[in-house]
Structures are given as C-alpha cells and as structure tokens.
CSV table of C-alpha atoms in Angstrom, one decimal:
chain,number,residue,atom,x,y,z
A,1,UNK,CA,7.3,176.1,-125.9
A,2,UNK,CA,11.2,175.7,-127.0
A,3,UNK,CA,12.3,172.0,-127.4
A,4,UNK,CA,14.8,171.2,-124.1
A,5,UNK,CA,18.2,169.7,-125.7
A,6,UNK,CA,19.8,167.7,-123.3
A,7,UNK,CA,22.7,166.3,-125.0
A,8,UNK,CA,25.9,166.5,-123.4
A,9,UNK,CA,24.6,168.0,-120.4
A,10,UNK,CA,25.1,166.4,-117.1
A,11,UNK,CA,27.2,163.8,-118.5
A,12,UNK,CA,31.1,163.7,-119.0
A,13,UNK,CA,32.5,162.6,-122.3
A,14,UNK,CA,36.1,161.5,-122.6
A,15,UNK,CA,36.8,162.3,-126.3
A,16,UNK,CA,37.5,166.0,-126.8
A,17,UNK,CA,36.4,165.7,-130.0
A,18,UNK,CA,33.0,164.7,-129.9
A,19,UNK,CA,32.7,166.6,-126.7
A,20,UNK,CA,33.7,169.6,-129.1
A,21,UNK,CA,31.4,169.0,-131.9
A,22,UNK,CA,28.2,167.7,-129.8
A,23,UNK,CA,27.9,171.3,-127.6
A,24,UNK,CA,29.0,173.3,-131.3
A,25,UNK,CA,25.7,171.4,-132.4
A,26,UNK,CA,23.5,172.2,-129.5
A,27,UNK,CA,24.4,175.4,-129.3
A,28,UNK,CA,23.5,175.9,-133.1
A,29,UNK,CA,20.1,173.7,-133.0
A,30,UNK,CA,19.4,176.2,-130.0
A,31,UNK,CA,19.9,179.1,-131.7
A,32,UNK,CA,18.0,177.8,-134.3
A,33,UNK,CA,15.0,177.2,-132.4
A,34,UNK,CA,15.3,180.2,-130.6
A,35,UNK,CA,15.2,182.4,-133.6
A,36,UNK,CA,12.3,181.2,-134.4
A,37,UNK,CA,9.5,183.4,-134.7
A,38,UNK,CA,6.2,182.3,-133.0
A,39,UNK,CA,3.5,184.1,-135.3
A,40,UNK,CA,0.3,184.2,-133.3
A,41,UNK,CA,-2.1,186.5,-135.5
A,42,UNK,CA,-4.9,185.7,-132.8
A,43,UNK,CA,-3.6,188.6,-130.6
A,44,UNK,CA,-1.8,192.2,-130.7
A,45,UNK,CA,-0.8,192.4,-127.3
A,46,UNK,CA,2.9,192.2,-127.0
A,47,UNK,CA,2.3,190.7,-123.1
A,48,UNK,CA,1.1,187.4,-124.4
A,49,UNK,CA,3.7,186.9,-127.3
A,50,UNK,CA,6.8,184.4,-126.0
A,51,UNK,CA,9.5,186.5,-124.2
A,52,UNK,CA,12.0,186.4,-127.4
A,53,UNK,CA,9.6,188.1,-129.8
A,54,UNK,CA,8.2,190.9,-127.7
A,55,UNK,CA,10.3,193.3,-129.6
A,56,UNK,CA,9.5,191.0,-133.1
A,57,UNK,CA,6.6,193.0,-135.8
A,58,UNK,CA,3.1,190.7,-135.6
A,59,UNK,CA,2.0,190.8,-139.4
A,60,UNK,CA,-1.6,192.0,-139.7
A,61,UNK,CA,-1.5,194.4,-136.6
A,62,UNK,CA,-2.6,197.3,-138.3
A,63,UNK,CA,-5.3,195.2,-140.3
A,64,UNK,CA,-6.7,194.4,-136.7
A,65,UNK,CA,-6.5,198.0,-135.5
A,66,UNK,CA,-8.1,198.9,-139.0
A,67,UNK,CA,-10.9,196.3,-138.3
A,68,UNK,CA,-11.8,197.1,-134.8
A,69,UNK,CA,-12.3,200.6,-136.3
A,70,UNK,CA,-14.6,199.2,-139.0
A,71,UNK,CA,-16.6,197.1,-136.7
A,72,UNK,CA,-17.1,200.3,-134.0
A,73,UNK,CA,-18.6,201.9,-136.8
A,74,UNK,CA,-20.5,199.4,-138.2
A,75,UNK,CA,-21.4,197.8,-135.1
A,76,UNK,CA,-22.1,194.1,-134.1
A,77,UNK,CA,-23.9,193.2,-137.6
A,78,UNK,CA,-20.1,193.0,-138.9
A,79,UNK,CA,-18.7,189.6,-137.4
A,80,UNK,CA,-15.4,188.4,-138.0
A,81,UNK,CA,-14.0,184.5,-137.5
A,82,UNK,CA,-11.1,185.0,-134.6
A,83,UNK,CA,-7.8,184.9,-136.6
A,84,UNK,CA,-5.6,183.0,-136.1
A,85,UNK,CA,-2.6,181.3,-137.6
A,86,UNK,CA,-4.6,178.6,-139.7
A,87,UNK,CA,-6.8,180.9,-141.3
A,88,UNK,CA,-4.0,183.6,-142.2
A,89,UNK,CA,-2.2,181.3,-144.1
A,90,UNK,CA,-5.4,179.8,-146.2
A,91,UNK,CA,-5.8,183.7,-146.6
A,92,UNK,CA,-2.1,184.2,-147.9
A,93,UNK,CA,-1.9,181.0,-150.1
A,94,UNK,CA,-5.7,182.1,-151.7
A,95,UNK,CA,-4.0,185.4,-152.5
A,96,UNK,CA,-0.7,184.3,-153.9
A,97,UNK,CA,-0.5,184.4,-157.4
A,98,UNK,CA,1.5,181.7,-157.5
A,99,UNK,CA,-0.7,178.9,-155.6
A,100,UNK,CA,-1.7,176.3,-158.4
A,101,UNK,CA,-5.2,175.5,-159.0
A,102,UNK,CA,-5.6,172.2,-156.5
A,103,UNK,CA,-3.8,174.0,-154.1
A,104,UNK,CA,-6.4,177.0,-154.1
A,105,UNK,CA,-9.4,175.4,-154.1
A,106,UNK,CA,-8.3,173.1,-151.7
A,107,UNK,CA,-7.2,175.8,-149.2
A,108,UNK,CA,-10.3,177.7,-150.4
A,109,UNK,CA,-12.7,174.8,-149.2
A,110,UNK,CA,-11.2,174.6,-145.9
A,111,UNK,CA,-11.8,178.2,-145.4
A,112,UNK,CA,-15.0,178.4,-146.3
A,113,UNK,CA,-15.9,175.6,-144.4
A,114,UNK,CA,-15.1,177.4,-141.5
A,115,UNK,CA,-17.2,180.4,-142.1
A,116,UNK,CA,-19.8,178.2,-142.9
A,117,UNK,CA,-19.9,176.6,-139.4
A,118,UNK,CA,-19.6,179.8,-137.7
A,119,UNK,CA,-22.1,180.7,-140.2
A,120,UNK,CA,-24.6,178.1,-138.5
A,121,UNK,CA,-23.5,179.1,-135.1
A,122,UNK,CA,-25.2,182.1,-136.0
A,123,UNK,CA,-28.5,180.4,-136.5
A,124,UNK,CA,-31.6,180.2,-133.9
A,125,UNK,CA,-31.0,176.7,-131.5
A,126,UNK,CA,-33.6,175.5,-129.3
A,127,UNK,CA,-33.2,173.0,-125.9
A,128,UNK,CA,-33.7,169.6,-126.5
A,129,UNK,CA,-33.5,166.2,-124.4
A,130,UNK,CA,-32.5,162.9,-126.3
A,131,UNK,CA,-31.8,159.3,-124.8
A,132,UNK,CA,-28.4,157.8,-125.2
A,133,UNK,CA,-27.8,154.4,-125.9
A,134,UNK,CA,-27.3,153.6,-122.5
A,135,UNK,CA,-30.6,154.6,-120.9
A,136,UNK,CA,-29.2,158.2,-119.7
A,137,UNK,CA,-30.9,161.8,-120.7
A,138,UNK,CA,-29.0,163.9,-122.2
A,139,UNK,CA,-29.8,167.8,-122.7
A,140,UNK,CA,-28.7,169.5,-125.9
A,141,UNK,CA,-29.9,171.3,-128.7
A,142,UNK,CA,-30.9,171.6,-131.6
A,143,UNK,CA,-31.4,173.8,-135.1
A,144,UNK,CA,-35.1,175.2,-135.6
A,145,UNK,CA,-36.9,174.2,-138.6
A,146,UNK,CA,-36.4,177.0,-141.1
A,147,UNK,CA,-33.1,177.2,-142.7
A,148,UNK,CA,-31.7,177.8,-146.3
A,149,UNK,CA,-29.1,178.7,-148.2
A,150,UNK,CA,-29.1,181.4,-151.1
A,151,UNK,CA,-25.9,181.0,-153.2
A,152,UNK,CA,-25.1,184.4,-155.5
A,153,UNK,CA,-24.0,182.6,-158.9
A,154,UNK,CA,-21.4,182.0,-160.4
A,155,UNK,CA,-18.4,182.2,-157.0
A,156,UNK,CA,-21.2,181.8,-154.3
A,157,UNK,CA,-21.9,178.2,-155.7
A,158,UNK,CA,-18.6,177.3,-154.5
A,159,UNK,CA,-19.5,177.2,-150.8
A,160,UNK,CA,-22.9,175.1,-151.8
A,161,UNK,CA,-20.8,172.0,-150.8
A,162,UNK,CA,-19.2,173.0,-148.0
A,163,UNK,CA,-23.1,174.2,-146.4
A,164,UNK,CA,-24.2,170.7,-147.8
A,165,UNK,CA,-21.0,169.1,-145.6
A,166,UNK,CA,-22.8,170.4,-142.7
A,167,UNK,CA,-26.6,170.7,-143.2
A,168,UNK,CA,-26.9,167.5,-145.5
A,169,UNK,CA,-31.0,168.3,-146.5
A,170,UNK,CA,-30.8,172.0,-146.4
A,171,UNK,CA,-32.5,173.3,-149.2
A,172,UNK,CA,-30.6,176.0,-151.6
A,173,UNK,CA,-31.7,178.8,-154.1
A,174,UNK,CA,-29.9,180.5,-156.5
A,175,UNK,CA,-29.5,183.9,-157.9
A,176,UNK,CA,-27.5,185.7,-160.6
A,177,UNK,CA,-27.1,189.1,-161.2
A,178,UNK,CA,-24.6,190.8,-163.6
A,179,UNK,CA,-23.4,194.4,-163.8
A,180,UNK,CA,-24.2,196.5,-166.9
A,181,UNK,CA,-21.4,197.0,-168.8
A,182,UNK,CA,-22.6,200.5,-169.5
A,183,UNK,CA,-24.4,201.9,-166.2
A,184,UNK,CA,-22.3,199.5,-164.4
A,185,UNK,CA,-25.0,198.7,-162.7
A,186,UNK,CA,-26.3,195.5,-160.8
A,187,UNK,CA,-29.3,193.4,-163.0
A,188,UNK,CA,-31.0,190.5,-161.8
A,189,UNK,CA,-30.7,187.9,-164.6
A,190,UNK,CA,-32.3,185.3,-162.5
A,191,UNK,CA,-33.5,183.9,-159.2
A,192,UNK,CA,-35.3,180.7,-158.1
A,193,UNK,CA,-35.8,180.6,-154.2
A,194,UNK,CA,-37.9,178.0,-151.9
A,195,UNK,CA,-41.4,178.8,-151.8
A,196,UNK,CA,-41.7,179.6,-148.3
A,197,UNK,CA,-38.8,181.8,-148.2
A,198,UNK,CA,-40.1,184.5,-146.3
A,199,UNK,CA,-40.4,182.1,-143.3
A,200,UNK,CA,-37.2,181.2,-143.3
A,201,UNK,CA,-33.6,182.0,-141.9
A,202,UNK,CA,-31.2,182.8,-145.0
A,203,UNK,CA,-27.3,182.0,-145.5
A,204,UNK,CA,-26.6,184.6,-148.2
A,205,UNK,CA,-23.5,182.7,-150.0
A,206,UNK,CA,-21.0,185.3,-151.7
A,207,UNK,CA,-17.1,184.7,-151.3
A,208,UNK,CA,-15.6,188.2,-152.1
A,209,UNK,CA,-17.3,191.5,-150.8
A,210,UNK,CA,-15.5,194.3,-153.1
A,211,UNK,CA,-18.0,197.3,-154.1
A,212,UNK,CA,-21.5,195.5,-152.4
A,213,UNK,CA,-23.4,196.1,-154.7
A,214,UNK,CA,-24.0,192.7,-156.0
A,215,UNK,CA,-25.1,191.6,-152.3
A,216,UNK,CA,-27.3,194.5,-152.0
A,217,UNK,CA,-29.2,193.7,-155.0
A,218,UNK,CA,-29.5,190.2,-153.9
A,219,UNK,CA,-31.0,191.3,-150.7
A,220,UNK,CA,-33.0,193.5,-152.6
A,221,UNK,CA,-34.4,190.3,-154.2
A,222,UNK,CA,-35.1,188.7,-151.4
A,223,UNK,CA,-36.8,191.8,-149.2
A,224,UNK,CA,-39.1,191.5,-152.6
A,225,UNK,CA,-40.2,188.1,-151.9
A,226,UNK,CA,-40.7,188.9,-148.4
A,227,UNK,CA,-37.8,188.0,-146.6
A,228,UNK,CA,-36.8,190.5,-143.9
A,229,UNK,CA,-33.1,191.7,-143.8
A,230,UNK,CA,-32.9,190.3,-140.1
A,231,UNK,CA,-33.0,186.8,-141.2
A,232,UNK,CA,-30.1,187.2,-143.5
A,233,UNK,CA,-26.6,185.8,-142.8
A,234,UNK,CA,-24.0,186.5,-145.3
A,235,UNK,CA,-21.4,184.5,-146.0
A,236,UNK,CA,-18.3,185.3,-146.7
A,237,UNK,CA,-14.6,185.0,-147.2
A,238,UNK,CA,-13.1,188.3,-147.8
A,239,UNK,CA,-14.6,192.1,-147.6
A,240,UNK,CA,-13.1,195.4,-148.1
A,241,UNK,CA,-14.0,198.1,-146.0
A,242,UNK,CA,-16.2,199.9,-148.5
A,243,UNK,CA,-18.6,196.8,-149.5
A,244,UNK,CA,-19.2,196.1,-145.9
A,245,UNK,CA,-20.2,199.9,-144.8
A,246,UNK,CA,-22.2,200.2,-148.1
A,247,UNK,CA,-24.5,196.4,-147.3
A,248,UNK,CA,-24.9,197.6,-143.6
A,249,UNK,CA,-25.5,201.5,-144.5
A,250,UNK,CA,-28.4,200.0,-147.3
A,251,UNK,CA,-30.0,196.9,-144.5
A,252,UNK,CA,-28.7,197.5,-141.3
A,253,UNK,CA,-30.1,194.7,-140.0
A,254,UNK,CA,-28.4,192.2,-142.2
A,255,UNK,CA,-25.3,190.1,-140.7
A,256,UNK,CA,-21.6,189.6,-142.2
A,257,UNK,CA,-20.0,187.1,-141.8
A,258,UNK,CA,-16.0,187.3,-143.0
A,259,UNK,CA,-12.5,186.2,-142.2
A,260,UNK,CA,-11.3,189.5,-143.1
A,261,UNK,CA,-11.8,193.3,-143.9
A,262,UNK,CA,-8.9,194.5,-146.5
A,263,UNK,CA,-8.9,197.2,-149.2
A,264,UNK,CA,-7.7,194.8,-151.5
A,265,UNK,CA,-9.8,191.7,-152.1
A,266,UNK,CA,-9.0,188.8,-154.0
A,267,UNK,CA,-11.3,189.1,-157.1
A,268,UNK,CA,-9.7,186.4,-158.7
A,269,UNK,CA,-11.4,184.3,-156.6
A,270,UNK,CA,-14.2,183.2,-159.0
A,271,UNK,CA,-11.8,182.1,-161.6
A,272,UNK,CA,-9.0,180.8,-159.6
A,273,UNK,CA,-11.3,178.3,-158.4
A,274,UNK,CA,-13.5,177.1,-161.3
A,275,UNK,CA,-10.4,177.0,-163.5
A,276,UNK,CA,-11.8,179.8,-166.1
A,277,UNK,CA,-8.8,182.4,-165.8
C-alpha cells in the first residue's frame, strides 16, 4: 500500500513560499513512491500485481513457466518452496560474485533453513493429545519415531546445522563420493549410516543439483543397505532441469525438495561457503 502524504492538504498556509516548496516536495516524494516497483515473485498473474505495475516485467516469469513445465513432467515428486520475495533475494545474493564470504554463508543458512523445515513438513505426523499447564487438552501432533538425516560430504554438511536447529537429537550419516577424473564417473569413497537405516525416513542433504549423478549414487548407497527410495527426502537448494529429470527418471519414487529449477546452478556453492575458493 502507498504511504498517504498529507502535508499541505486541507490546510491554508499564508507564506507563498513555503506553500511553494511544501506541495514541490510532496509531489516529488509522491512520485517517488509511486515509481516504485512492488516485486512480488510469489505470483505471475498481472491481476494481483498493484494497479501502477500491471504493465511493469515480473523477473523470474519465464523461470516459473519453465518450472511448471518441469514439474508436469516430472510430476508431484519435484516440490518447490513457494517463491517469494525473501527467498529470491537469498538466491540473488548466493549467486552474486560479489557477496563476501559472511554475507553468503549467512544468506546461505537462512535459506537452507527454510528448505529444511519444509523439508520436515514433508515427514509422516501422527495425532496427539497433551495437557497444558492450565489443566486444558490440547490436540496436536507429533513427528513418528524414525527420522534421519544423510548429509552428501563435503557441501551437504553445511545444512547439518540447520537440521540440527530443528530436530536437536536427530541422528545423521555421512557419505562421500568423488567423480573419476578419467571416466568421470561417481565413486563411493565412503559411507557410515545408522544401523537401522532401512527403517527409517531419510533427509538426503545435497545443496546444488547440477548433473545428479552424485545424488543418484548416494541413493544407490542407500537402496543397498535397504532403504527404499520412497523414504527419501532430498534436500536441496538449487537444481537444474537436467539433474532433477535424471534423479526422478533413475528412483521415481524419491522426493526433491528445492527453491529453484535453473540451467545454471551455483557450483561455487561448496567453496563459497567453507572459504576454500
């Protein structure tokens, strides 16, 4: 909503003067505001966008057209946090080259931290009644026993702590897996899990989707130790197109989780944040 500027208005001022100079004023502060672009990223449709930037270009249009594609192909298993105008810019100042280090991991926790809580949103709840501390009975719910987090070394450790933030006992495993510099291949270097892992509903941790193959040979891992794809949850920050269609074409009962499909992803992401570029 545009500020109201009342100054002057309704009211008679005797010097012509400041009479003069306090409408020039208004009229520029109004025209300031009014210039002002409203950037809602959360919606395409021109009929919801403030009357004065109907005929005003909404950034990231054709990304949303491009994802709604995506997502009709790939079906529900691709999941996408609703953008909106907080996450765009923690995904503008992750990919500007310029952002300084404190800056990027700071913007970089907040965003994760939001897919990790949609992340748990996704996770099976069952009905509870507790007792508040005035006598009354409350119904809610609660998580299911069951729950871990698999982090895909070295960039998935850094949304460890933001899953910790939120589940403060959840247990974690680890994995790491390197490509061949020859073959260019995916190899599983090494991998230590929880023991009953095959019981248990997985958060697969991996920041930037680019080719999939890393995630697939993750899952790979874990289908080997009994885990069923179902139960897996990954995590996410950025995807391209490609790495998403390739995970769901390989497990197509696996879940994404991202803030974005683009066919550029920030693969700096690693080093940006552990300060090794």
């Amino acid at each position: 909503m545009e500020p109201y500027f009342d100054i002057g208005i309704g009211t008679e001022i005797k010097m012509p003067c400041q009479k003069q100079q306090l409408n020039n004023n208004d009229s520029q502060e109004h025209a300031a505001v009014s210039g002002t672009k409203q950037v809602r990223f959360a919606t395409c449709s021109n009929n919801v966008l403030p009357v004065s930037n109907r005929d005003a270009e909404v950034p990231g249009t054709c990304e949303n057209v491009l994802t709604k594609e995506l997502q009709a192909q790939i079906g529900p298993q691709l999941k996408l946090l609703p953008l909106n105008d907080q996450i765009r810019e923690l995904q503008t100042i992750i990919r500007d080259k310029s952002t300084s280090r404190g800056d990027f991991v700071f913007c970089a926790d907040r965003l994760i931290r939001l897919v990790v809580e949609e992340g748990l949103n996704q996770l099976p709840y069952s009905e509870c009644t507790v007792t508040t501390p005035t006598g009354h009975k409350y119904d809610g719910v609660k998580f299911e026993k069951g729950n871990c987090g698999v982090s895909i070394m070295r960039s998935g450790e850094a949304m460890e702590q933001g899953l910790r933030d939120c589940c403060r006992s959840i247990r974690i495993g680890k994995i790491l897996i390197q490509s061949d510099e020859d073959t260019q291949k995916a190899k599983v270097y090494y991998a230590k899990f929880p023991p009953d892992i095959s019981r248990r509903k997985v958060l697969l941790m991996y920041p930037i989707l680019s080719t999939g193959n890393t995630v697939i040979e993750a899952v790979r891992v874990l289908t080997e130790h009994g885990l069923q794809p179902k139960h897996i949850i990954l995590l996410s920050l950025f995807s391209t197109p490609h790495g998403a269609k390739s995970i769901i074409q390989e497990f197509p009962e696996i879940t994404i989780l991202t803030t974005e499909t683009h066919p550029v992803a920030p693969t700096h992401f690693g080093q940006r944040y552990f300060g090794t570029d």
